[in-house]
Amino acid sequence: MEMAKKIRGHGEGSIFQRSNGTWRTQLTMNGERISYSAKTKSECIDWLTTMQFRLNRRFDYQGGKTSLKTYIEQWLENHKVSIRSKTYHRYKGLSEKYIIPRLGDTDLNDLHPQNIEWFYADLLADGVGIRSVRLCHSILHCALKKAVTYGWITRNPAHGVTLPKYKPAEMQVWNDGQVSLFLAAAESSHYKALYHIAITTGMRQGEIIGLQWSDLDWNRGAIQIQRQIQRVRGQGWSFVEPKTRKGRRKIILGEGSLHALRFHKVQQRITIEVAGVRWQDHDLIFPNSLGKPLDPSNLRLNFTRLLVEADLPKIRFHDLRHTAASLMLNNGIPLIVVSRILGHAKPSITLDLYGHLYHEMLGEAAKIMDELVTSIKAELPRNEILDDKLHQTAPICTRKCKPD
């Protein structure tokens, strides 16, 4: 039975799942409610985006006289329904800062691959980072691909252009001794349980800050990750769902982690008493001193101070995630298990990130296999070994030999 929905205004749409598992989207056009059903939510989003674009566009495309500025602005508005708020604001900011000022006056039909390549070259010459340039390309490629779908242009001019190569920041990981030094330094920190969870599970910073006590199953020693904190420009900090289905995951905690959380819960009760009426209960495991979501910048300051105290190499908080992954893999935890713990969409992502560790483990693997085979061979009776050797080396006569 479908739930009743409130009547929406002209051009507003809704998407919901029906009891049979299919998805339906509805849109009001000129006072009439039209519907579309599909097997997946993404199909409904595509249909709704297309219909809203056609309904809301405030320009006449006849003769190809639509500027990229007009098109990008409308595409962003209609694309908002299918992307995260943070992604939308990032796309909008890059479009307004780089794309529209330099390419905005160009008609869609006059936009060619060389224009776009020159645009990227100009950005790089002006000192814009490679990552920002590649994000501009993602925006242009996605927007112009939709323009092809609409029939506004016959081909995507952003397709096949040469992009500057992006080299991500090199990850820094700690060894066992450095991890021990850090955890010892963190013993006196209010965030020591947080750091323990970060290193033993490899959770992202936003996931840790978003944890609630209701996510924790004390009996089974498991914690459910189903939200993360994210900063949206103009809206402050807010909780959002993980990007992928694999991001919503359950992690089994060790007894050391559970002990750290029990102690942390006792300490939190004291913090609540001190805060009194100022405490805002959000059920967060790691809130600030008043119960509100912890500001990542404050955590970063505390983390940096501990690095100095422990005389450890300066790394990012996110490198604790890389450290956790390397410790797991170096201690023989299968890659597919590590991938699930980290919440990667597929194991190939884990392999791409940490495949270099396997090269370091090849020598150890060869040593283990050599010892294994040697021990098996040593257990065989001596005569069987000799018989096997004679069987392999003795010549085999396949024809009748003449006597000398």
PDB file of C-alpha atoms in Angstrom, residues 258-392:
ATOM      1  CA  LEU A 258      35.341  -2.069  24.006  1.00  0.00           C
ATOM      2  CA  HIS A 259      37.255  -1.412  27.226  1.00  0.00           C
ATOM      3  CA  ALA A 260      38.310   2.016  25.917  1.00  0.00           C
ATOM      4  CA  LEU A 261      34.677   2.841  25.079  1.00  0.00           C
ATOM      5  CA  ARG A 262      33.410   1.708  28.501  1.00  0.00           C
ATOM      6  CA  PHE A 263      35.921   3.990  30.215  1.00  0.00           C
ATOM      7  CA  HIS A 264      35.027   6.813  27.813  1.00  0.00           C
ATOM      8  CA  LYS A 265      31.321   6.437  28.638  1.00  0.00           C
ATOM      9  CA  VAL A 266      32.066   6.817  32.347  1.00  0.00           C
ATOM     10  CA  GLN A 267      34.094   9.961  31.618  1.00  0.00           C
ATOM     11  CA  GLN A 268      31.259  11.316  29.473  1.00  0.00           C
ATOM     12  CA  ARG A 269      28.813  11.057  32.379  1.00  0.00           C
ATOM     13  CA  ILE A 270      31.117  13.358  34.357  1.00  0.00           C
ATOM     14  CA  THR A 271      31.236  15.798  31.423  1.00  0.00           C
ATOM     15  CA  ILE A 272      27.418  15.816  31.278  1.00  0.00           C
ATOM     16  CA  GLU A 273      27.187  16.632  34.988  1.00  0.00           C
ATOM     17  CA  VAL A 274      29.650  19.505  34.598  1.00  0.00           C
ATOM     18  CA  ALA A 275      27.778  20.925  31.581  1.00  0.00           C
ATOM     19  CA  GLY A 276      24.413  20.747  33.363  1.00  0.00           C
ATOM     20  CA  VAL A 277      21.572  22.424  31.465  1.00  0.00           C
ATOM     21  CA  ARG A 278      23.957  23.475  28.695  1.00  0.00           C
ATOM     22  CA  TRP A 279      24.358  19.852  27.576  1.00  0.00           C
ATOM     23  CA  GLN A 280      22.668  19.058  24.246  1.00  0.00           C
ATOM     24  CA  ASP A 281      22.077  15.339  23.999  1.00  0.00           C
ATOM     25  CA  HIS A 282      22.627  13.960  20.486  1.00  0.00           C
ATOM     26  CA  ASP A 283      23.616  10.482  21.734  1.00  0.00           C
ATOM     27  CA  LEU A 284      27.072  11.056  20.237  1.00  0.00           C
ATOM     28  CA  ILE A 285      29.964   8.898  21.400  1.00  0.00           C
ATOM     29  CA  PHE A 286      32.538  11.614  20.706  1.00  0.00           C
ATOM     30  CA  PRO A 287      30.803  15.019  21.075  1.00  0.00           C
ATOM     31  CA  ASN A 288      32.312  18.281  22.248  1.00  0.00           C
ATOM     32  CA  SER A 289      32.100  19.399  25.874  1.00  0.00           C
ATOM     33  CA  LEU A 290      28.446  20.453  25.427  1.00  0.00           C
ATOM     34  CA  GLY A 291      27.187  17.382  23.578  1.00  0.00           C
ATOM     35  CA  LYS A 292      27.212  18.920  20.099  1.00  0.00           C
ATOM     36  CA  PRO A 293      29.116  17.425  17.139  1.00  0.00           C
ATOM     37  CA  LEU A 294      32.871  17.676  17.572  1.00  0.00           C
ATOM     38  CA  ASP A 295      34.538  20.254  15.333  1.00  0.00           C
ATOM     39  CA  PRO A 296      37.190  18.396  13.277  1.00  0.00           C
ATOM     40  CA  SER A 297      39.513  21.411  13.512  1.00  0.00           C
ATOM     41  CA  ASN A 298      39.651  21.022  17.312  1.00  0.00           C
ATOM     42  CA  LEU A 299      40.449  17.335  16.919  1.00  0.00           C
ATOM     43  CA  ARG A 300      43.175  18.209  14.416  1.00  0.00           C
ATOM     44  CA  LEU A 301      44.790  20.628  16.900  1.00  0.00           C
ATOM     45  CA  ASN A 302      44.809  17.983  19.628  1.00  0.00           C
ATOM     46  CA  PHE A 303      46.206  15.397  17.215  1.00  0.00           C
ATOM     47  CA  THR A 304      49.029  17.708  16.111  1.00  0.00           C
ATOM     48  CA  ARG A 305      49.943  18.498  19.728  1.00  0.00           C
ATOM     49  CA  LEU A 306      50.241  14.789  20.534  1.00  0.00           C
ATOM     50  CA  LEU A 307      52.547  14.256  17.548  1.00  0.00           C
ATOM     51  CA  VAL A 308      54.892  16.920  18.907  1.00  0.00           C
ATOM     52  CA  GLU A 309      54.789  15.450  22.429  1.00  0.00           C
ATOM     53  CA  ALA A 310      55.585  11.952  21.148  1.00  0.00           C
ATOM     54  CA  ASP A 311      58.236  13.270  18.720  1.00  0.00           C
ATOM     55  CA  LEU A 312      56.532  11.463  15.844  1.00  0.00           C
ATOM     56  CA  PRO A 313      56.597  12.298  12.111  1.00  0.00           C
ATOM     57  CA  LYS A 314      53.862  14.782  11.200  1.00  0.00           C
ATOM     58  CA  ILE A 315      50.991  13.009   9.444  1.00  0.00           C
ATOM     59  CA  ARG A 316      47.346  13.783   8.740  1.00  0.00           C
ATOM     60  CA  PHE A 317      44.552  12.316  10.848  1.00  0.00           C
ATOM     61  CA  HIS A 318      43.422  10.472   7.705  1.00  0.00           C
ATOM     62  CA  ASP A 319      46.793   8.692   7.677  1.00  0.00           C
ATOM     63  CA  LEU A 320      45.643   6.797  10.777  1.00  0.00           C
ATOM     64  CA  ARG A 321      43.239   5.060   8.386  1.00  0.00           C
ATOM     65  CA  HIS A 322      46.147   4.155   6.099  1.00  0.00           C
ATOM     66  CA  THR A 323      48.127   2.997   9.132  1.00  0.00           C
ATOM     67  CA  ALA A 324      45.274   0.713  10.201  1.00  0.00           C
ATOM     68  CA  ALA A 325      45.029  -0.766   6.699  1.00  0.00           C
ATOM     69  CA  SER A 326      48.776  -1.413   6.473  1.00  0.00           C
ATOM     70  CA  LEU A 327      48.838  -3.051   9.914  1.00  0.00           C
ATOM     71  CA  MET A 328      45.957  -5.335   8.938  1.00  0.00           C
ATOM     72  CA  LEU A 329      47.519  -6.388   5.635  1.00  0.00           C
ATOM     73  CA  ASN A 330      51.023  -6.815   7.058  1.00  0.00           C
ATOM     74  CA  ASN A 331      49.615  -9.105   9.739  1.00  0.00           C
ATOM     75  CA  GLY A 332      47.916 -11.398   7.257  1.00  0.00           C
ATOM     76  CA  ILE A 333      44.311 -10.172   7.273  1.00  0.00           C
ATOM     77  CA  PRO A 334      42.874 -10.966   3.798  1.00  0.00           C
ATOM     78  CA  LEU A 335      42.416  -8.016   1.469  1.00  0.00           C
ATOM     79  CA  ILE A 336      38.673  -8.619   1.019  1.00  0.00           C
ATOM     80  CA  VAL A 337      38.206  -8.459   4.816  1.00  0.00           C
ATOM     81  CA  VAL A 338      40.249  -5.254   5.035  1.00  0.00           C
ATOM     82  CA  SER A 339      38.164  -3.791   2.203  1.00  0.00           C
ATOM     83  CA  ARG A 340      34.935  -4.471   4.096  1.00  0.00           C
ATOM     84  CA  ILE A 341      36.276  -3.035   7.340  1.00  0.00           C
ATOM     85  CA  LEU A 342      37.358   0.151   5.552  1.00  0.00           C
ATOM     86  CA  GLY A 343      34.021   0.444   3.722  1.00  0.00           C
ATOM     87  CA  HIS A 344      35.452   0.541   0.204  1.00  0.00           C
ATOM     88  CA  ALA A 345      32.900   0.086  -2.581  1.00  0.00           C
ATOM     89  CA  LYS A 346      34.945  -2.809  -4.008  1.00  0.00           C
ATOM     90  CA  PRO A 347      38.176  -4.665  -3.129  1.00  0.00           C
ATOM     91  CA  SER A 348      39.933  -3.274  -6.208  1.00  0.00           C
ATOM     92  CA  ILE A 349      39.954   0.159  -4.521  1.00  0.00           C
ATOM     93  CA  THR A 350      41.770  -1.336  -1.536  1.00  0.00           C
ATOM     94  CA  LEU A 351      44.227  -3.058  -3.870  1.00  0.00           C
ATOM     95  CA  ASP A 352      44.903   0.176  -5.771  1.00  0.00           C
ATOM     96  CA  LEU A 353      45.595   2.040  -2.530  1.00  0.00           C
ATOM     97  CA  TYR A 354      47.649  -0.581  -0.711  1.00  0.00           C
ATOM     98  CA  GLY A 355      48.914  -2.856  -3.476  1.00  0.00           C
ATOM     99  CA  HIS A 356      52.487  -1.674  -2.822  1.00  0.00           C
ATOM    100  CA  LEU A 357      52.365  -3.518   0.499  1.00  0.00           C
ATOM    101  CA  TYR A 358      52.049  -6.791  -1.382  1.00  0.00           C
ATOM    102  CA  HIS A 359      55.393  -6.221  -3.064  1.00  0.00           C
ATOM    103  CA  GLU A 360      56.955  -5.907   0.383  1.00  0.00           C
ATOM    104  CA  MET A 361      55.244  -9.167   1.404  1.00  0.00           C
ATOM    105  CA  LEU A 362      56.414 -11.181  -1.630  1.00  0.00           C
ATOM    106  CA  GLY A 363      59.756 -12.049  -0.027  1.00  0.00           C
ATOM    107  CA  GLU A 364      58.045 -13.211   3.154  1.00  0.00           C
ATOM    108  CA  ALA A 365      55.584 -15.306   1.120  1.00  0.00           C
ATOM    109  CA  ALA A 366      58.441 -16.968  -0.784  1.00  0.00           C
ATOM    110  CA  LYS A 367      60.194 -17.781   2.504  1.00  0.00           C
ATOM    111  CA  ILE A 368      57.034 -19.297   4.006  1.00  0.00           C
ATOM    112  CA  MET A 369      56.348 -21.446   0.934  1.00  0.00           C
ATOM    113  CA  ASP A 370      59.954 -22.611   0.790  1.00  0.00           C
ATOM    114  CA  GLU A 371      59.844 -23.680   4.452  1.00  0.00           C
ATOM    115  CA  LEU A 372      56.479 -25.382   3.925  1.00  0.00           C
ATOM    116  CA  VAL A 373      57.608 -27.434   0.932  1.00  0.00           C
ATOM    117  CA  THR A 374      60.910 -28.304   2.623  1.00  0.00           C
ATOM    118  CA  SER A 375      59.089 -29.599   5.706  1.00  0.00           C
ATOM    119  CA  ILE A 376      56.735 -31.708   3.559  1.00  0.00           C
ATOM    120  CA  LYS A 377      59.678 -33.194   1.691  1.00  0.00           C
ATOM    121  CA  ALA A 378      61.470 -33.977   4.960  1.00  0.00           C
ATOM    122  CA  GLU A 379      58.496 -36.008   6.185  1.00  0.00           C
ATOM    123  CA  LEU A 380      58.651 -38.429   3.199  1.00  0.00           C
ATOM    124  CA  PRO A 381      60.518 -41.775   3.715  1.00  0.00           C
ATOM    125  CA  ARG A 382      63.982 -41.720   2.166  1.00  0.00           C
ATOM    126  CA  ASN A 383      63.316 -44.581  -0.266  1.00  0.00           C
ATOM    127  CA  GLU A 384      60.268 -42.784  -1.702  1.00  0.00           C
ATOM    128  CA  ILE A 385      62.393 -39.751  -2.380  1.00  0.00           C
ATOM    129  CA  LEU A 386      65.027 -41.852  -4.150  1.00  0.00           C
ATOM    130  CA  ASP A 387      62.442 -43.796  -6.134  1.00  0.00           C
ATOM    131  CA  ASP A 388      60.841 -40.561  -7.222  1.00  0.00           C
ATOM    132  CA  LYS A 389      64.215 -39.172  -8.287  1.00  0.00           C
ATOM    133  CA  LEU A 390      65.131 -42.336 -10.213  1.00  0.00           C
ATOM    134  CA  HIS A 391      61.761 -42.340 -11.928  1.00  0.00           C
ATOM    135  CA  GLN A 392      62.287 -38.773 -13.139  1.00  0.00           C
TER     136      GLN A 392
END
